[in-house]
GROMACS .gro file of C-alpha atoms in nm:
model
  380
    1MET     CA    1   0.386  -0.232   2.344
    2THR     CA    2   0.219  -0.201   2.684
    3ALA     CA    3   0.363   0.136   2.794
    4PRO     CA    4   0.131   0.440   2.779
    5LEU     CA    5   0.171   0.623   2.452
    6LYS     CA    6   0.257   0.992   2.428
    7ARG     CA    7   0.212   1.213   2.124
    8PHE     CA    8   0.538   1.361   1.996
    9ALA     CA    9   0.595   1.631   1.734
   10SER     CA   10   0.723   1.377   1.483
   11VAL     CA   11   0.903   1.046   1.442
   12THR     CA   12   1.164   0.979   1.175
   13VAL     CA   13   1.218   0.631   1.034
   14ASP     CA   14   1.527   0.571   0.822
   15VAL     CA   15   1.517   0.351   0.513
   16ALA     CA   16   1.876   0.226   0.504
   17LEU     CA   17   1.972   0.192   0.137
   18GLY     CA   18   2.326   0.326   0.142
   19ASP     CA   19   2.368   0.638  -0.070
   20ARG     CA   20   1.997   0.614  -0.160
   21ALA     CA   21   1.879   0.614   0.202
   22TYR     CA   22   1.586   0.840   0.288
   23ASP     CA   23   1.374   0.948   0.583
   24ILE     CA   24   1.008   0.883   0.656
   25VAL     CA   25   0.885   1.174   0.870
   26ILE     CA   26   0.571   1.081   1.065
   27GLY     CA   27   0.357   1.310   1.280
   28ARG     CA   28   0.067   1.551   1.298
   29ASP     CA   29   0.100   1.868   1.093
   30VAL     CA   30   0.439   1.779   0.940
   31LEU     CA   31   0.310   1.877   0.594
   32VAL     CA   32   0.401   2.237   0.679
   33SER     CA   33   0.768   2.133   0.681
   34LEU     CA   34   0.757   2.002   0.321
   35GLY     CA   35   0.909   2.313   0.161
   36GLU     CA   36   1.183   2.352   0.421
   37ARG     CA   37   1.282   1.985   0.389
   38VAL     CA   38   1.278   1.992   0.007
   39ALA     CA   39   1.486   2.311  -0.003
   40ALA     CA   40   1.743   2.161   0.236
   41LEU     CA   41   1.754   1.836   0.041
   42ARG     CA   42   1.784   1.998  -0.303
   43PRO     CA   43   1.877   2.368  -0.301
   44GLY     CA   44   1.749   2.550  -0.610
   45VAL     CA   45   1.511   2.269  -0.706
   46ARG     CA   46   1.191   2.306  -0.910
   47THR     CA   47   0.896   2.080  -0.823
   48ALA     CA   48   0.571   1.957  -0.974
   49ILE     CA   49   0.294   1.824  -0.751
   50VAL     CA   50   0.087   1.532  -0.882
   51THR     CA   51  -0.240   1.483  -0.694
   52ASP     CA   52  -0.603   1.385  -0.748
   53ARG     CA   53  -0.914   1.602  -0.740
   54THR     CA   54  -1.029   1.499  -0.393
   55VAL     CA   55  -0.690   1.540  -0.225
   56ALA     CA   56  -0.639   1.870  -0.409
   57ARG     CA   57  -0.946   2.018  -0.240
   58HIS     CA   58  -0.796   1.958   0.104
   59TRP     CA   59  -0.418   1.958   0.077
   60LEU     CA   60  -0.289   2.102  -0.251
   61GLU     CA   61  -0.287   2.463  -0.138
   62PRO     CA   62  -0.115   2.389   0.198
   63ALA     CA   63   0.152   2.189   0.013
   64GLU     CA   64   0.203   2.469  -0.240
   65ALA     CA   65   0.216   2.729   0.040
   66SER     CA   66   0.485   2.532   0.223
   67LEU     CA   67   0.697   2.508  -0.092
   68ALA     CA   68   0.644   2.876  -0.176
   69ALA     CA   69   0.745   2.983   0.177
   70ALA     CA   70   1.075   2.799   0.126
   71GLY     CA   71   1.130   2.961  -0.214
   72VAL     CA   72   1.065   2.641  -0.408
   73PRO     CA   73   0.879   2.700  -0.739
   74THR     CA   74   0.611   2.442  -0.817
   75SER     CA   75   0.339   2.352  -1.065
   76ARG     CA   76   0.035   2.128  -1.024
   77ILE     CA   77  -0.096   1.825  -1.212
   78VAL     CA   78  -0.439   1.700  -1.105
   79VAL     CA   79  -0.577   1.361  -1.210
   80GLU     CA   80  -0.906   1.184  -1.147
   81GLU     CA   81  -0.946   0.998  -0.821
   82GLY     CA   82  -0.944   0.619  -0.807
   83GLU     CA   83  -0.775   0.306  -0.933
   84GLY     CA   84  -0.876   0.390  -1.289
   85SER     CA   85  -0.602   0.654  -1.296
   86LYS     CA   86  -0.334   0.385  -1.274
   87SER     CA   87  -0.359   0.349  -1.651
   88TYR     CA   88  -0.157   0.406  -1.967
   89ALA     CA   89  -0.376   0.704  -2.053
   90THR     CA   90  -0.321   0.885  -1.724
   91LEU     CA   91   0.049   0.799  -1.723
   92THR     CA   92   0.074   0.971  -2.063
   93GLN     CA   93  -0.119   1.271  -1.929
   94VAL     CA   94   0.110   1.308  -1.626
   95SER     CA   95   0.431   1.250  -1.821
   96GLU     CA   96   0.343   1.512  -2.084
   97ALA     CA   97   0.244   1.760  -1.813
   98LEU     CA   98   0.578   1.708  -1.636
   99ILE     CA   99   0.763   1.773  -1.961
  100ALA     CA  100   0.553   2.084  -2.021
  101ALA     CA  101   0.638   2.203  -1.669
  102LYS     CA  102   1.007   2.172  -1.763
  103ILE     CA  103   1.085   1.927  -1.484
  104GLU     CA  104   1.449   1.832  -1.537
  105ARG     CA  105   1.666   1.552  -1.399
  106ASN     CA  106   1.779   1.753  -1.096
  107ASP     CA  107   1.420   1.856  -1.009
  108LEU     CA  108   1.161   1.674  -0.800
  109VAL     CA  109   0.816   1.529  -0.858
  110VAL     CA  110   0.595   1.545  -0.546
  111ALA     CA  111   0.332   1.270  -0.514
  112LEU     CA  112   0.055   1.416  -0.298
  113GLY     CA  113  -0.212   1.154  -0.250
  114GLY     CA  114  -0.292   0.795  -0.171
  115GLY     CA  115  -0.151   0.478  -0.318
  116VAL     CA  116  -0.282   0.544  -0.668
  117VAL     CA  117  -0.117   0.886  -0.694
  118GLY     CA  118   0.204   0.761  -0.534
  119ASP     CA  119   0.234   0.466  -0.773
  120LEU     CA  120   0.141   0.674  -1.077
  121ALA     CA  121   0.357   0.979  -1.000
  122GLY     CA  122   0.648   0.763  -0.892
  123PHE     CA  123   0.639   0.566  -1.216
  124ALA     CA  124   0.613   0.884  -1.423
  125ALA     CA  125   0.919   1.016  -1.236
  126ALA     CA  126   1.104   0.689  -1.296
  127ILE     CA  127   1.065   0.711  -1.674
  128LEU     CA  128   1.077   1.089  -1.721
  129ARG     CA  129   1.412   1.183  -1.881
  130ARG     CA  130   1.524   0.831  -1.782
  131GLY     CA  131   1.477   0.906  -1.415
  132VAL     CA  132   1.378   1.204  -1.200
  133ASP     CA  133   1.371   1.189  -0.818
  134PHE     CA  134   1.045   1.222  -0.629
  135VAL     CA  135   0.900   1.286  -0.285
  136GLN     CA  136   0.610   1.091  -0.140
  137VAL     CA  137   0.348   1.285   0.060
  138PRO     CA  138   0.097   1.006   0.133
  139THR     CA  139  -0.252   1.117   0.231
  140SER     CA  140  -0.414   0.780   0.305
  141LEU     CA  141  -0.338   0.536   0.584
  142LEU     CA  142  -0.263   0.264   0.329
  143ALA     CA  143  -0.010   0.484   0.152
  144GLN     CA  144   0.153   0.599   0.477
  145VAL     CA  145   0.221   0.248   0.602
  146ASP     CA  146   0.280   0.066   0.275
  147SER     CA  147   0.281   0.201  -0.079
  148SER     CA  148   0.481   0.521  -0.015
  149VAL     CA  149   0.772   0.321   0.130
  150GLY     CA  150   1.000   0.089  -0.063
  151GLY     CA  151   1.007   0.226  -0.416
  152LYS     CA  152   0.745   0.015  -0.592
  153THR     CA  153   0.580   0.229  -0.860
  154GLY     CA  154   0.356   0.143  -1.153
  155ILE     CA  155   0.022   0.122  -1.325
  156ASN     CA  156  -0.231  -0.153  -1.391
  157SER     CA  157  -0.274  -0.356  -1.707
  158PRO     CA  158  -0.616  -0.482  -1.819
  159GLN     CA  159  -0.461  -0.824  -1.749
  160GLY     CA  160  -0.368  -0.754  -1.388
  161LYS     CA  161  -0.269  -0.513  -1.114
  162ASN     CA  162   0.071  -0.336  -1.106
  163LEU     CA  163   0.206  -0.535  -1.399
  164ILE     CA  164   0.370  -0.226  -1.558
  165GLY     CA  165   0.615  -0.045  -1.332
  166ALA     CA  166   0.961   0.007  -1.190
  167PHE     CA  167   1.149   0.009  -0.862
  168HIS     CA  168   1.216   0.379  -0.799
  169GLN     CA  169   1.285   0.488  -0.441
  170PRO     CA  170   1.165   0.828  -0.319
  171VAL     CA  171   1.416   1.068  -0.167
  172LEU     CA  172   1.182   1.167   0.118
  173VAL     CA  173   0.846   1.062   0.265
  174ILE     CA  174   0.631   1.308   0.461
  175ALA     CA  175   0.350   1.123   0.642
  176ASP     CA  176   0.128   1.383   0.807
  177THR     CA  177  -0.117   1.192   1.025
  178SER     CA  178  -0.355   1.488   1.053
  179VAL     CA  179  -0.448   1.451   0.685
  180LEU     CA  180  -0.603   1.114   0.771
  181ASP     CA  181  -0.882   1.300   0.952
  182THR     CA  182  -1.037   1.379   0.611
  183LEU     CA  183  -1.060   1.014   0.504
  184SER     CA  184  -1.394   0.837   0.494
  185PRO     CA  185  -1.435   0.557   0.750
  186ARG     CA  186  -1.423   0.302   0.468
  187GLN     CA  187  -1.095   0.441   0.330
  188PHE     CA  188  -0.938   0.440   0.676
  189ARG     CA  189  -1.048   0.082   0.739
  190ALA     CA  190  -0.903  -0.026   0.406
  191GLY     CA  191  -0.567   0.122   0.503
  192TYR     CA  192  -0.581  -0.047   0.842
  193ALA     CA  193  -0.564  -0.385   0.667
  194GLU     CA  194  -0.203  -0.307   0.575
  195VAL     CA  195  -0.126  -0.212   0.937
  196ALA     CA  196  -0.264  -0.544   1.060
  197LYS     CA  197  -0.064  -0.721   0.790
  198TYR     CA  198   0.267  -0.633   0.958
  199GLY     CA  199   0.156  -0.800   1.279
  200ILE     CA  200   0.015  -1.105   1.101
  201LEU     CA  201   0.323  -1.168   0.888
  202GLY     CA  202   0.601  -1.107   1.137
  203ASP     CA  203   0.513  -0.955   1.476
  204GLU     CA  204   0.256  -1.133   1.692
  205ALA     CA  205   0.312  -0.887   1.979
  206PHE     CA  206   0.217  -0.598   1.750
  207PHE     CA  207  -0.093  -0.787   1.634
  208ALA     CA  208  -0.195  -0.846   1.996
  209TRP     CA  209  -0.142  -0.474   2.062
  210LEU     CA  210  -0.365  -0.391   1.766
  211GLU     CA  211  -0.637  -0.621   1.899
  212LYS     CA  212  -0.643  -0.414   2.219
  213ASN     CA  213  -0.578  -0.065   2.080
  214HIS     CA  214  -0.741  -0.042   1.736
  215ALA     CA  215  -1.010   0.194   1.867
  216ASP     CA  216  -0.743   0.450   1.962
  217ILE     CA  217  -0.595   0.426   1.612
  218PHE     CA  218  -0.933   0.486   1.450
  219SER     CA  219  -1.019   0.776   1.682
  220GLY     CA  220  -0.691   0.956   1.611
  221GLY     CA  221  -0.521   0.899   1.946
  222ALA     CA  222  -0.149   0.859   2.005
  223GLY     CA  223  -0.182   0.496   1.896
  224ARG     CA  224  -0.225   0.615   1.539
  225GLU     CA  225   0.130   0.751   1.511
  226HIS     CA  226   0.264   0.449   1.699
  227SER     CA  227   0.098   0.203   1.461
  228ILE     CA  228   0.217   0.393   1.153
  229ALA     CA  229   0.575   0.420   1.281
  230THR     CA  230   0.580   0.051   1.377
  231SER     CA  231   0.452  -0.046   1.033
  232CYS     CA  232   0.705   0.177   0.856
  233ARG     CA  233   0.994   0.041   1.064
  234ALA     CA  234   0.891  -0.314   0.976
  235LYS     CA  235   0.872  -0.240   0.605
  236ALA     CA  236   1.190  -0.028   0.602
  237ALA     CA  237   1.385  -0.311   0.765
  238ILE     CA  238   1.269  -0.563   0.505
  239VAL     CA  239   1.325  -0.325   0.212
  240SER     CA  240   1.678  -0.245   0.331
  241ARG     CA  241   1.759  -0.617   0.324
  242ASP     CA  242   1.577  -0.707   0.001
  243GLU     CA  243   1.505  -0.399  -0.209
  244ARG     CA  244   1.417  -0.580  -0.535
  245GLU     CA  245   1.202  -0.854  -0.383
  246THR     CA  246   1.433  -1.143  -0.460
  247GLY     CA  247   1.348  -1.312  -0.131
  248GLU     CA  248   1.222  -1.185   0.204
  249ARG     CA  249   1.037  -0.881   0.067
  250ALA     CA  250   0.783  -1.114  -0.093
  251LEU     CA  251   0.644  -1.167   0.259
  252LEU     CA  252   0.496  -0.816   0.237
  253ASN     CA  253   0.259  -0.957  -0.025
  254LEU     CA  254   0.066  -1.154   0.236
  255GLY     CA  255  -0.296  -1.157   0.114
  256HIS     CA  256  -0.207  -0.988  -0.213
  257THR     CA  257  -0.212  -1.290  -0.446
  258PHE     CA  258  -0.575  -1.356  -0.358
  259GLY     CA  259  -0.651  -0.984  -0.314
  260HIS     CA  260  -0.513  -0.867  -0.650
  261ALA     CA  261  -0.712  -1.137  -0.830
  262LEU     CA  262  -1.028  -1.020  -0.654
  263GLU     CA  263  -0.955  -0.657  -0.745
  264ALA     CA  264  -0.916  -0.757  -1.110
  265ALA     CA  265  -1.233  -0.967  -1.096
  266THR     CA  266  -1.426  -0.664  -0.968
  267GLY     CA  267  -1.283  -0.441  -1.240
  268PHE     CA  268  -1.052  -0.234  -1.015
  269SER     CA  269  -1.366  -0.054  -0.902
  270ASP     CA  270  -1.514   0.088  -0.583
  271ARG     CA  271  -1.671  -0.251  -0.524
  272LEU     CA  272  -1.345  -0.350  -0.360
  273PHE     CA  273  -1.076  -0.112  -0.234
  274HIS     CA  274  -0.720  -0.244  -0.239
  275GLY     CA  275  -0.700  -0.275   0.140
  276GLU     CA  276  -1.033  -0.458   0.146
  277GLY     CA  277  -0.898  -0.704  -0.110
  278VAL     CA  278  -0.590  -0.752   0.109
  279ALA     CA  279  -0.811  -0.816   0.414
  280VAL     CA  280  -1.010  -1.086   0.235
  281GLY     CA  281  -0.686  -1.217   0.085
  282MET     CA  282  -0.516  -1.248   0.424
  283VAL     CA  283  -0.809  -1.444   0.565
  284LEU     CA  284  -0.808  -1.670   0.258
  285ALA     CA  285  -0.431  -1.718   0.295
  286ALA     CA  286  -0.475  -1.808   0.662
  287GLU     CA  287  -0.760  -2.049   0.589
  288PHE     CA  288  -0.572  -2.209   0.300
  289SER     CA  289  -0.271  -2.246   0.533
  290ALA     CA  290  -0.498  -2.415   0.787
  291GLN     CA  291  -0.632  -2.648   0.518
  292LEU     CA  292  -0.272  -2.745   0.440
  293GLY     CA  293  -0.204  -2.812   0.809
  294MET     CA  294   0.043  -2.524   0.844
  295ILE     CA  295  -0.149  -2.308   1.093
  296SER     CA  296  -0.413  -2.388   1.351
  297SER     CA  297  -0.774  -2.315   1.270
  298ASP     CA  298  -0.784  -2.107   1.591
  299ASP     CA  299  -0.509  -1.877   1.460
  300ALA     CA  300  -0.686  -1.843   1.123
  301ALA     CA  301  -1.010  -1.758   1.305
  302ARG     CA  302  -0.825  -1.504   1.523
  303ILE     CA  303  -0.709  -1.315   1.214
  304ALA     CA  304  -1.057  -1.314   1.061
  305ARG     CA  305  -1.214  -1.210   1.392
  306HIS     CA  306  -0.991  -0.903   1.432
  307LEU     CA  307  -1.031  -0.782   1.073
  308SER     CA  308  -1.407  -0.829   1.099
  309ALA     CA  309  -1.413  -0.643   1.433
  310VAL     CA  310  -1.278  -0.326   1.268
  311GLY     CA  311  -1.532  -0.354   0.986
  312LEU     CA  312  -1.324  -0.506   0.708
  313PRO     CA  313  -1.457  -0.771   0.470
  314THR     CA  314  -1.324  -1.118   0.546
  315ARG     CA  315  -1.523  -1.342   0.308
  316LEU     CA  316  -1.587  -1.344  -0.064
  317GLN     CA  317  -1.954  -1.294   0.020
  318ASP     CA  318  -1.867  -0.960   0.186
  319ILE     CA  319  -1.757  -0.808  -0.145
  320ALA     CA  320  -2.005  -0.554  -0.279
  321GLY     CA  321  -2.226  -0.698  -0.551
  322PHE     CA  322  -2.138  -1.058  -0.469
  323THR     CA  323  -2.498  -1.179  -0.462
  324GLN     CA  324  -2.622  -0.962  -0.748
  325GLU     CA  325  -2.339  -0.993  -0.998
  326GLY     CA  326  -2.123  -1.266  -0.854
  327LEU     CA  327  -1.750  -1.298  -0.896
  328ALA     CA  328  -1.546  -1.479  -1.154
  329ASP     CA  329  -1.553  -1.854  -1.101
  330ALA     CA  330  -1.263  -2.042  -0.944
  331ASP     CA  331  -1.096  -2.107  -1.279
  332ALA     CA  332  -1.111  -1.738  -1.376
  333LEU     CA  333  -0.970  -1.632  -1.037
  334LEU     CA  334  -0.691  -1.887  -1.076
  335ALA     CA  335  -0.614  -1.747  -1.422
  336LEU     CA  336  -0.587  -1.398  -1.272
  337MET     CA  337  -0.350  -1.532  -1.006
  338ALA     CA  338  -0.135  -1.678  -1.282
  339GLN     CA  339  -0.054  -1.317  -1.380
  340ASP     CA  340   0.080  -1.244  -1.032
  341LYS     CA  341   0.431  -1.097  -1.035
  342LYS     CA  342   0.555  -1.376  -0.803
  343VAL     CA  343   0.472  -1.648  -1.056
  344LYS     CA  344   0.789  -1.823  -1.178
  345ARG     CA  345   0.784  -2.046  -1.485
  346GLY     CA  346   0.409  -2.076  -1.449
  347LYS     CA  347   0.427  -2.200  -1.088
  348LEU     CA  348   0.219  -2.020  -0.825
  349THR     CA  349   0.387  -1.863  -0.523
  350PHE     CA  350   0.181  -1.785  -0.214
  351ILE     CA  351   0.263  -1.616   0.116
  352LEU     CA  352   0.120  -1.854   0.375
  353LEU     CA  353   0.122  -1.870   0.754
  354GLU     CA  354   0.266  -2.103   1.014
  355ALA     CA  355   0.128  -1.892   1.300
  356VAL     CA  356   0.009  -1.540   1.370
  357GLY     CA  357   0.334  -1.345   1.329
  358ARG     CA  358   0.510  -1.605   1.116
  359ALA     CA  359   0.462  -1.593   0.739
  360VAL     CA  360   0.651  -1.808   0.489
  361ILE     CA  361   0.704  -1.806   0.113
  362ALA     CA  362   0.546  -2.115  -0.045
  363ASN     CA  363   0.685  -2.179  -0.392
  364ASN     CA  364   0.552  -2.417  -0.656
  365VAL     CA  365   0.200  -2.439  -0.513
  366GLU     CA  366  -0.007  -2.680  -0.719
  367PRO     CA  367  -0.307  -2.506  -0.879
  368GLN     CA  368  -0.565  -2.781  -0.819
  369PRO     CA  369  -0.579  -2.746  -0.437
  370VAL     CA  370  -0.609  -2.369  -0.479
  371ARG     CA  371  -0.892  -2.413  -0.729
  372ASP     CA  372  -1.077  -2.654  -0.500
  373PHE     CA  373  -1.029  -2.417  -0.206
  374LEU     CA  374  -1.166  -2.121  -0.401
  375GLN     CA  375  -1.457  -2.324  -0.532
  376ALA     CA  376  -1.555  -2.414  -0.177
  377LYS     CA  377  -1.525  -2.052  -0.063
  378LEU     CA  378  -1.735  -1.926  -0.353
  379LYS     CA  379  -2.010  -2.169  -0.260
  380ALA     CA  380  -1.988  -2.111   0.116
   0.00000   0.00000   0.00000
């Protein structure tokens, strides 16, 4: 963690899932290798690229050119940008377009975009003809370090986030770090929350490295590839041990129980990006852990201080529109948490902290202390 970093052509991280293992290829300008890699992986394949309008302006033609150069025929499906596309309506649109493009079981769907496109296209691939393989080409930092890896796909329900979906692993992930140069500062910061998460939940040394080197990550230095590769290795290791989230993988949801409820309360809108919700959620999880006597208040403050230093929201009051429109009250937020996928027999499950770098799964959390905690935070 302290050695000088050097930029390499690419780094490959293996997701070890037996005969369903796949590579995550990380590096600048690796998008150009998409066609060659797809052709080697599936000779004679046909592809369909699913992307959104904003990503299409920057990266659709380079992706198509790479596939064409390798002799891989492709078609394009373009959806609207934003969380609103993780819906039944857009899933229908994408599924029908894939059928019209004659994508068959031995073909590939290519998800070119951020977390929304990856989740949507992956789910469409999972249900198309009872299962078609797909390739993730994540174009946001959040997608490169989190949502493109591990096979979680799905859409949102009006009752909660990611409640409709399937586990469906990609066969390849191409994470071109140069595409991150086109992200807005806010989008990049939101993705950084998921990078910090890996340090907070299981690697204090990595978190300490981030505290010292986050400026290099944001400026596009060699630390960017290092942080992405470190994050992917951490997630790949957990996924290989617990693919279906029956145990350890739940730790990756640090901050998400609070964060998903806040996203739902703000209408899955631009008021709160997913990574911003995770940032606030991780601070709330740390502070709730401190209230329970599990973690020191100094460690909780350390987490909040670092996330705030990079420009992420850390309090409910930091959420856009908080003072004008307010948020749901504590009871409504608790009701949204009750729809969380980790709820078992109506009992809340939280990912809490014993220290920076040591997260634990807390089952059967009583709702009243959570309600009181949220009520205090809403009034703070």
